[in-house]
Tab-separated table of C-alpha atoms and ligand atoms in Angstrom:
chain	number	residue	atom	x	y	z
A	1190	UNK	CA	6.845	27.020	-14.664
A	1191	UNK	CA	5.825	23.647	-13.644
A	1192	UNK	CA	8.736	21.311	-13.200
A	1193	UNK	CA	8.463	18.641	-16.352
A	1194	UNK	CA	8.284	15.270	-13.539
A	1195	UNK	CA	6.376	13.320	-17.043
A	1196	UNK	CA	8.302	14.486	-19.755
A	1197	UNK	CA	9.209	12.006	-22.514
A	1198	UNK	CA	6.506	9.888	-21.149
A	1199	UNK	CA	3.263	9.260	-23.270
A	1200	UNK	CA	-0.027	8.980	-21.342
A	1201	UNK	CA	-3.594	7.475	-22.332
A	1202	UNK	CA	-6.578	8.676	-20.987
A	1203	UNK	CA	-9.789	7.109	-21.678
A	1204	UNK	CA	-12.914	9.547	-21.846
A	1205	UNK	CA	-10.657	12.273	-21.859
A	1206	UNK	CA	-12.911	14.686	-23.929
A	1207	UNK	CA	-14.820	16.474	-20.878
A	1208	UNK	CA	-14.836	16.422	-17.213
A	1209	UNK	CA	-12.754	14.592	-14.698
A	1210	UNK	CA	-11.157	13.159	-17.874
A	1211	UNK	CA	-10.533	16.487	-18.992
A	1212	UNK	CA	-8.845	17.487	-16.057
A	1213	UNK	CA	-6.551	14.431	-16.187
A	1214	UNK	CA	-5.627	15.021	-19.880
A	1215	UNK	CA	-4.372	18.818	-19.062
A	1216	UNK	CA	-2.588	18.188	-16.108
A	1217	UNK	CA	-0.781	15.369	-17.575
A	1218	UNK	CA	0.604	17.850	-20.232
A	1219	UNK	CA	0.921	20.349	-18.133
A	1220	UNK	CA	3.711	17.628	-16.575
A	1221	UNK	CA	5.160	17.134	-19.789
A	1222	UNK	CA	3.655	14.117	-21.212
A	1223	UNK	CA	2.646	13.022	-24.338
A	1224	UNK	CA	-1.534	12.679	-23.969
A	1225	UNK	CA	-3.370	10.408	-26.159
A	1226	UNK	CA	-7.022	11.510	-25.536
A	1227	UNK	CA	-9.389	8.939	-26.461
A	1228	UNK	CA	-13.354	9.334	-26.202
A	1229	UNK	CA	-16.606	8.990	-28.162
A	1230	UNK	CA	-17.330	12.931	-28.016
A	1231	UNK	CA	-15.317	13.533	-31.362
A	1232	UNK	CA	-15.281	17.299	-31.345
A	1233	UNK	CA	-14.761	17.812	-27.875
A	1234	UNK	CA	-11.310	15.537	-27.461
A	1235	UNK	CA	-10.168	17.243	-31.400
A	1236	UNK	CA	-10.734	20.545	-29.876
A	1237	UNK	CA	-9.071	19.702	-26.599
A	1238	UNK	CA	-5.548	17.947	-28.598
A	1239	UNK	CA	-6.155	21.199	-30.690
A	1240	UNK	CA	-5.628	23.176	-27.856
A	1241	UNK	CA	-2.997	21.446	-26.052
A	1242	UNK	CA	-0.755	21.629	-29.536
A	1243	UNK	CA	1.736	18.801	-30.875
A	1244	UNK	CA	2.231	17.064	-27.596
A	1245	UNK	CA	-1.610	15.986	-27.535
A	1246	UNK	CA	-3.732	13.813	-30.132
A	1247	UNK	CA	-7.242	12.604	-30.038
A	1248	UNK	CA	-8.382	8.853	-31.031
A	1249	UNK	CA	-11.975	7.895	-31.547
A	1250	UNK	CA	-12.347	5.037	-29.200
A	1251	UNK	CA	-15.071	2.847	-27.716
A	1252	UNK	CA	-13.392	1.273	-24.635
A	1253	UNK	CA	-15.890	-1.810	-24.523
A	1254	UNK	CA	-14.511	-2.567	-28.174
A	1255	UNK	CA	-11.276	-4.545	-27.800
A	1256	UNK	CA	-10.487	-3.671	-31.579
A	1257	UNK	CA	-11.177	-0.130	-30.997
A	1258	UNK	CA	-8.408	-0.405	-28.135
A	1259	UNK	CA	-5.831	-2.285	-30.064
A	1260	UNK	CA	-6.333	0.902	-32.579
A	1261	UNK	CA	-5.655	3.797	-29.917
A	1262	UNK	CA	-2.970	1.819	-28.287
A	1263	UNK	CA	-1.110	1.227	-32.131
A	1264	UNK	CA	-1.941	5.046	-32.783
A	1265	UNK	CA	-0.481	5.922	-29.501
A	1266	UNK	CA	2.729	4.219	-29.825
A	1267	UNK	CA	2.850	5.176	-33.711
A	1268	UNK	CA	2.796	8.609	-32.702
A	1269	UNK	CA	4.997	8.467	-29.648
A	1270	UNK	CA	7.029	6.005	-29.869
A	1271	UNK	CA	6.013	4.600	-26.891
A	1272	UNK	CA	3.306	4.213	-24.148
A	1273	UNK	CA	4.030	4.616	-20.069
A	1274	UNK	CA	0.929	5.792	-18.361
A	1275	UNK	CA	-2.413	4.210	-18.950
A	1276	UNK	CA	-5.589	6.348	-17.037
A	1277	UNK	CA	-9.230	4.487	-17.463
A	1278	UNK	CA	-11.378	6.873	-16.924
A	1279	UNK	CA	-14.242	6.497	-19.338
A	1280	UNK	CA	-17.356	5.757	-17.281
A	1281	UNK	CA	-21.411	6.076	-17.456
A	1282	UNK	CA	-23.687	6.281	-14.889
A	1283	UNK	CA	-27.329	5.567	-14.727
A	1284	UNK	CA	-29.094	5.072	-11.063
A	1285	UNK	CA	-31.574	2.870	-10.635
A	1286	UNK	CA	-33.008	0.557	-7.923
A	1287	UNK	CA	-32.490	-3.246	-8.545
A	1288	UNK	CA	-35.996	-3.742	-9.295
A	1289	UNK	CA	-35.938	-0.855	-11.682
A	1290	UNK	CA	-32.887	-1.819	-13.793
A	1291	UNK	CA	-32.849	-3.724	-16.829
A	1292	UNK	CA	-30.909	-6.149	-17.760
A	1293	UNK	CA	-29.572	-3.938	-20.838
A	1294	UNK	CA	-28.763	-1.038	-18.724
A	1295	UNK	CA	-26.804	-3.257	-16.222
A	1296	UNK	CA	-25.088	-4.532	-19.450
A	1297	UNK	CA	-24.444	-1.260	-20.668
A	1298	UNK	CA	-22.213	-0.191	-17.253
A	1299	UNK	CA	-20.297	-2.876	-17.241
A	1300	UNK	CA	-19.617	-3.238	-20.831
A	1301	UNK	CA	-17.942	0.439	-20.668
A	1302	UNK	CA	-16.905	1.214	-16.661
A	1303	UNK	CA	-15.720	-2.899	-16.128
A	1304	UNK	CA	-14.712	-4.634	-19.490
A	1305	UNK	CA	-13.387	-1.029	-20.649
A	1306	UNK	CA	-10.840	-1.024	-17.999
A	1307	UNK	CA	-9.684	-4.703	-18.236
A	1308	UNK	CA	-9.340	-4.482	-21.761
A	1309	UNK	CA	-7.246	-1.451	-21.882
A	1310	UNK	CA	-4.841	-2.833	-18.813
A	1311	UNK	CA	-4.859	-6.440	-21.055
A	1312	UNK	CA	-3.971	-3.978	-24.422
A	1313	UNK	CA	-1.345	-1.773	-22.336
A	1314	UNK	CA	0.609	-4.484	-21.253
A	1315	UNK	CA	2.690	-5.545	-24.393
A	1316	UNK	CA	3.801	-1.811	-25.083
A	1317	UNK	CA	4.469	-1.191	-21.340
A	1318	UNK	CA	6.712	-4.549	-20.546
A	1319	UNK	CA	8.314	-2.888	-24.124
A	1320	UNK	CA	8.800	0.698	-22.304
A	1321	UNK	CA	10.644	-1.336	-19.395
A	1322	UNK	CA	7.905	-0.235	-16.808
A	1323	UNK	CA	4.617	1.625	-16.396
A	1324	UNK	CA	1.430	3.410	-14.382
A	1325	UNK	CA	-1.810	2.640	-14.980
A	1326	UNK	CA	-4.511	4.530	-12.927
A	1327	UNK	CA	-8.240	3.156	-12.652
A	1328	UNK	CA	-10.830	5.502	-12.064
A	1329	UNK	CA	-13.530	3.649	-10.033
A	1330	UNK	CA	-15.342	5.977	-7.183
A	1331	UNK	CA	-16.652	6.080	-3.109
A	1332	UNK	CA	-19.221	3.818	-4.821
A	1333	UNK	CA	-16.136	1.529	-5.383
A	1334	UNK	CA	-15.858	1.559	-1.691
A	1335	UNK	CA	-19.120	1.603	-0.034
A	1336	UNK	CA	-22.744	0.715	-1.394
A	1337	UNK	CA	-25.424	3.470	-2.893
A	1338	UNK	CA	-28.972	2.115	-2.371
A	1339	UNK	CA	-30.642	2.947	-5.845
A	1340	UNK	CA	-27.121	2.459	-8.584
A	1341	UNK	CA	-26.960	-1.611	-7.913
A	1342	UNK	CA	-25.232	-1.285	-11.762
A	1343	UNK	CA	-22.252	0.954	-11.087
A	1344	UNK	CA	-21.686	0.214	-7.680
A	1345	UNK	CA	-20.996	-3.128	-8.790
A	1346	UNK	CA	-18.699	-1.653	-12.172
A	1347	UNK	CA	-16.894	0.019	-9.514
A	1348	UNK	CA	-15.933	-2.718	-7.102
A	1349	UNK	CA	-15.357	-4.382	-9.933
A	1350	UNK	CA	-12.563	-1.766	-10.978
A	1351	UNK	CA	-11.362	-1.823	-7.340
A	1352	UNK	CA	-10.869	-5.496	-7.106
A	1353	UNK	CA	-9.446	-6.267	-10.434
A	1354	UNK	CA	-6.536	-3.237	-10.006
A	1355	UNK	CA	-5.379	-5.012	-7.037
A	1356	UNK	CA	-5.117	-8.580	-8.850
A	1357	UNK	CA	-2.935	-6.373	-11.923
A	1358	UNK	CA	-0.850	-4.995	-9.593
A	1359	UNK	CA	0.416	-8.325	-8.744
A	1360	UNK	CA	-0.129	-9.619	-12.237
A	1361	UNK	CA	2.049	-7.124	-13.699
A	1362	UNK	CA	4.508	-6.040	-11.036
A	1363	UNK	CA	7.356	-8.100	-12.221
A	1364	UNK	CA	7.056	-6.088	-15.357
A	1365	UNK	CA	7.977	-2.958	-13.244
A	1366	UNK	CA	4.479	-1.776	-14.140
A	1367	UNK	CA	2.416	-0.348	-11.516
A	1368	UNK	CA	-1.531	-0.436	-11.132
A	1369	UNK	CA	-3.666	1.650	-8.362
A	1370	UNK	CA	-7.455	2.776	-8.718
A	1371	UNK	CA	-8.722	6.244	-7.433
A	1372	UNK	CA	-11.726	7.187	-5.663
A	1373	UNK	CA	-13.768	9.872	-6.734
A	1374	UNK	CA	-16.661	11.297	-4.463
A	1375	UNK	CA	-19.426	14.256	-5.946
A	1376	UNK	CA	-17.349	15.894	-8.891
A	1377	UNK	CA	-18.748	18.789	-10.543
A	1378	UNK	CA	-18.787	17.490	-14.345
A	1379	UNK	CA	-21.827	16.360	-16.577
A	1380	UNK	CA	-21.966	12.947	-14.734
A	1381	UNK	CA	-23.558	14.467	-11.621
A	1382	UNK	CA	-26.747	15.746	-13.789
A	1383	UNK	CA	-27.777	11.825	-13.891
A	1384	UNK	CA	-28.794	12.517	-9.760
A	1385	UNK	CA	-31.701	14.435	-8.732
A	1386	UNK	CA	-30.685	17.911	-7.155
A	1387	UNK	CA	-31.525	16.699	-4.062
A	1388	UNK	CA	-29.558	13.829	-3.999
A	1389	UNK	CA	-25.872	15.712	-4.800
A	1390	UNK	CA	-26.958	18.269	-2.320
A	1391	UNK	CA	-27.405	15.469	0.310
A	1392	UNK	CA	-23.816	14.166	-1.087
A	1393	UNK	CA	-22.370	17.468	-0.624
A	1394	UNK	CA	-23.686	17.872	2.783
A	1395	UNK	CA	-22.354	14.267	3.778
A	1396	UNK	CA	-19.110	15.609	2.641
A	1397	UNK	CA	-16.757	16.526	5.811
A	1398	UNK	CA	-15.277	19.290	3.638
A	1399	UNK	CA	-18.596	20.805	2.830
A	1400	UNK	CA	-17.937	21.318	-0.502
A	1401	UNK	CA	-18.071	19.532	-4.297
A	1402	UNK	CA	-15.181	18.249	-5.741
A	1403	UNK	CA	-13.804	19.872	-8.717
A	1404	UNK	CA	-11.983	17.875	-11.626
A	1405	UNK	CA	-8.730	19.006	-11.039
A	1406	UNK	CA	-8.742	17.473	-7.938
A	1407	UNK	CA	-8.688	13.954	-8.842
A	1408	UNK	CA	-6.048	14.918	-11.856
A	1409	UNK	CA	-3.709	15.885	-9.266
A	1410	UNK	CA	-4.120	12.199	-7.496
A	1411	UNK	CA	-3.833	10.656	-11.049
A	1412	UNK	CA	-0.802	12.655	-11.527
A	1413	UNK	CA	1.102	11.621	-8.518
A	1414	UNK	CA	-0.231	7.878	-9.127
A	1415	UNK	CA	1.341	8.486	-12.679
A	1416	UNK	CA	4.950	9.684	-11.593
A	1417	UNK	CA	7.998	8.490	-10.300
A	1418	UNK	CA	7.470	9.234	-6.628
A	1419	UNK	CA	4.947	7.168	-6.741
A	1420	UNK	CA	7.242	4.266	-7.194
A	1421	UNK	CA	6.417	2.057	-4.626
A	1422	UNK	CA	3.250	2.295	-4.741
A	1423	UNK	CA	0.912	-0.730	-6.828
A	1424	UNK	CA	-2.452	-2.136	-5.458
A	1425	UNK	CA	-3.703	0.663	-3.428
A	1426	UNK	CA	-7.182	2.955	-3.209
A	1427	UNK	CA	-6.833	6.646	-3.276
A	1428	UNK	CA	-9.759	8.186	-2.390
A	1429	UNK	CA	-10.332	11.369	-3.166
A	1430	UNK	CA	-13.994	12.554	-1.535
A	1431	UNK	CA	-13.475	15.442	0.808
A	1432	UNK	CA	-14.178	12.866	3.742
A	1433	UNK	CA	-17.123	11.305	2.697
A	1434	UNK	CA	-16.482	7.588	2.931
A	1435	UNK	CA	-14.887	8.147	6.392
B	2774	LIG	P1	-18.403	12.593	-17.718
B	2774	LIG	O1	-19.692	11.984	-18.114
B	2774	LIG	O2	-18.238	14.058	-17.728
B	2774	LIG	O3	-17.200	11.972	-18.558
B	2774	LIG	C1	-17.154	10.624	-18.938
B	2774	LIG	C2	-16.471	10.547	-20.290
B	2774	LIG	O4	-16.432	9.167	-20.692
B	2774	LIG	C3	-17.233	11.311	-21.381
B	2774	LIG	O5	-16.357	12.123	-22.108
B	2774	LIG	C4	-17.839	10.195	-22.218
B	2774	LIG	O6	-18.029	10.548	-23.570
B	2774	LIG	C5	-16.788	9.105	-22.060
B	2774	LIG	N1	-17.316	7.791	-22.417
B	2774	LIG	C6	-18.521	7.266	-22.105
B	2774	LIG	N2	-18.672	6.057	-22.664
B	2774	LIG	C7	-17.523	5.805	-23.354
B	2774	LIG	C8	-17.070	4.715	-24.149
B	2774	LIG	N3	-17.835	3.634	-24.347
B	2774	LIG	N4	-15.832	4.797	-24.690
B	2774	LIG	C9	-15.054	5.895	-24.486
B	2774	LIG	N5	-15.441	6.960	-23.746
B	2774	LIG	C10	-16.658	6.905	-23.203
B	2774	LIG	O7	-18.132	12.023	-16.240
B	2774	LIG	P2	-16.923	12.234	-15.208
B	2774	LIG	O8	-17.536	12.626	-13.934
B	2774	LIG	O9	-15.846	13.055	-15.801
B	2774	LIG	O10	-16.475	10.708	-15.056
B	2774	LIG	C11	-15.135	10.262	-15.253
B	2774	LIG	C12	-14.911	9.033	-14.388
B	2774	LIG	O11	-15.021	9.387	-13.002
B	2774	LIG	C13	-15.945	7.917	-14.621
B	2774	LIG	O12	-15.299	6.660	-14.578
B	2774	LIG	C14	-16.877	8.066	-13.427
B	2774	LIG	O13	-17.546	6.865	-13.126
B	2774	LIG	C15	-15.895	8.489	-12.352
B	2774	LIG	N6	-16.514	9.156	-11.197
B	2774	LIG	C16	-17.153	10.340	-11.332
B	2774	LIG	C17	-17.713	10.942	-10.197
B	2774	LIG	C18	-18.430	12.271	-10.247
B	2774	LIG	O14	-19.006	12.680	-9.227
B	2774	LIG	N7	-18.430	13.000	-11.346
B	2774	LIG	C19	-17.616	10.308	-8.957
B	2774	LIG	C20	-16.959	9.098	-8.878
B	2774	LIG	C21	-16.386	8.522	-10.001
């Protein structure tokens, strides 16, 4: 029996229909919490909150569409009466070298991976301050923390993520609400099939653990991010890459 450390608290997780998000949305219940699983993928996320039972419901969301997120976050407190753990994790990834990208596929990572997240920490705010106090976990990556020759796009998303968590955790600490990003490196889940074979095989073997990262092992950092004993913790990076940004 796993001890209950989120009960009575309701958690959001963006792109929680498949992979890492996935992960995140399970574990979170698995804690006791309330998850609000929001995504595009409509059939995956209802078959996921079908699974999980009455503590779980899906919204339809688009996280680059600020009325979309003033919709989950009404839904979410309409249903649970409250909201205390925000986790933006939707994200796309498309490599490409500079001169290769265009200016519509640049557009395209930011509008979900970097105005996604600041417009679900700007929408999260009101209902947290109302809660008395809150988590909200960023999902940005290693290539939040280092630079990938050929994905200019994301790399910048995910600095992006990196550097605006650490001006909301000062923003909102006086609201008792706390705001960290975590670091993802090679995660087995759909995203990777956007590399070459080649290229997550040289990731894996550039990994000091030798071995790819599964989603449950970022939901357990997102997890401890999300609880209590975390408490004292606002503005940092966990990464989680088996060693590889070392
Ligand atoms: P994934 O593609 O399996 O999942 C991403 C989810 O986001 C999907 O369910 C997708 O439908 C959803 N999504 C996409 N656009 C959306 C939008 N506009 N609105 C709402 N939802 C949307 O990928 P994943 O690996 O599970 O990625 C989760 C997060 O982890 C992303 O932020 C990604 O950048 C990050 N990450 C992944 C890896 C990896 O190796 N897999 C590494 C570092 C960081």
């Amino acid at each position: 029996m796993t001890i209950q450390i989120l009960e009575g608290r309701t958690a959001l997780v963006t792109g929680g229909a498949r992979g890492i998000g996935a992960a995140i949305v399970r574990r979170l219940h698995d804690l006791g919490a309330g998850v609000v699983i929001t995504d595009l993928l409509d059939a995956e996320g209802e078959a996921l909150a079908a699974a999980l039972g009455q503590r779980a419901l899906f919204v339809h969301h688009d996280v680059g569409d600020e009325a979309a997120w003033q919709a989950a976050v009404a839904a979410a407190v309409e249903r649970f009466g409250a909201l205390h753990v925000l986790v933006n994790n939707a994200g796309v990834y498309q490599p490409g070298a500079v001169e290769d990208t265009s200016v519509a596929t640049f557009e395209w990572m930011v509008r979900v991976n970097q105005t996604g997240t600041f417009l679900g920490m700007k929408h999260v705010l009101a209902p947290m301050k109302a809660a008395g106090g809150g988590s909200i976990v960023n999902i940005s990556s290693i290539a939040g923390m280092v630079g990938f020759p050929g994905a200019c796009a994301y790399v910048g998303t995910k600095w992006a993520v990196r550097g605006m968590t650490k001006t909301a955790a000062v923003e909102f600490a006086p609201h008792r609400i706390r705001v960290n990003s975590v670091h993802p490196g090679f995660i087995d889940t759909p995203m990777l099939a956007g590399n070459s074979d080649e290229a997550n095989a040289a990731g894996i073997a550039a990994t000091p653990l030798k071995r790819v990262g599964q989603p449950d092992d970022i939901a357990a950092a997102v997890a401890y991010l999300a609880a209590d004993g975390a408490s004292f913790i606002t503005g940092t990076e966990l990464v989680v890459d088996g060693g590889y940004v070392l």
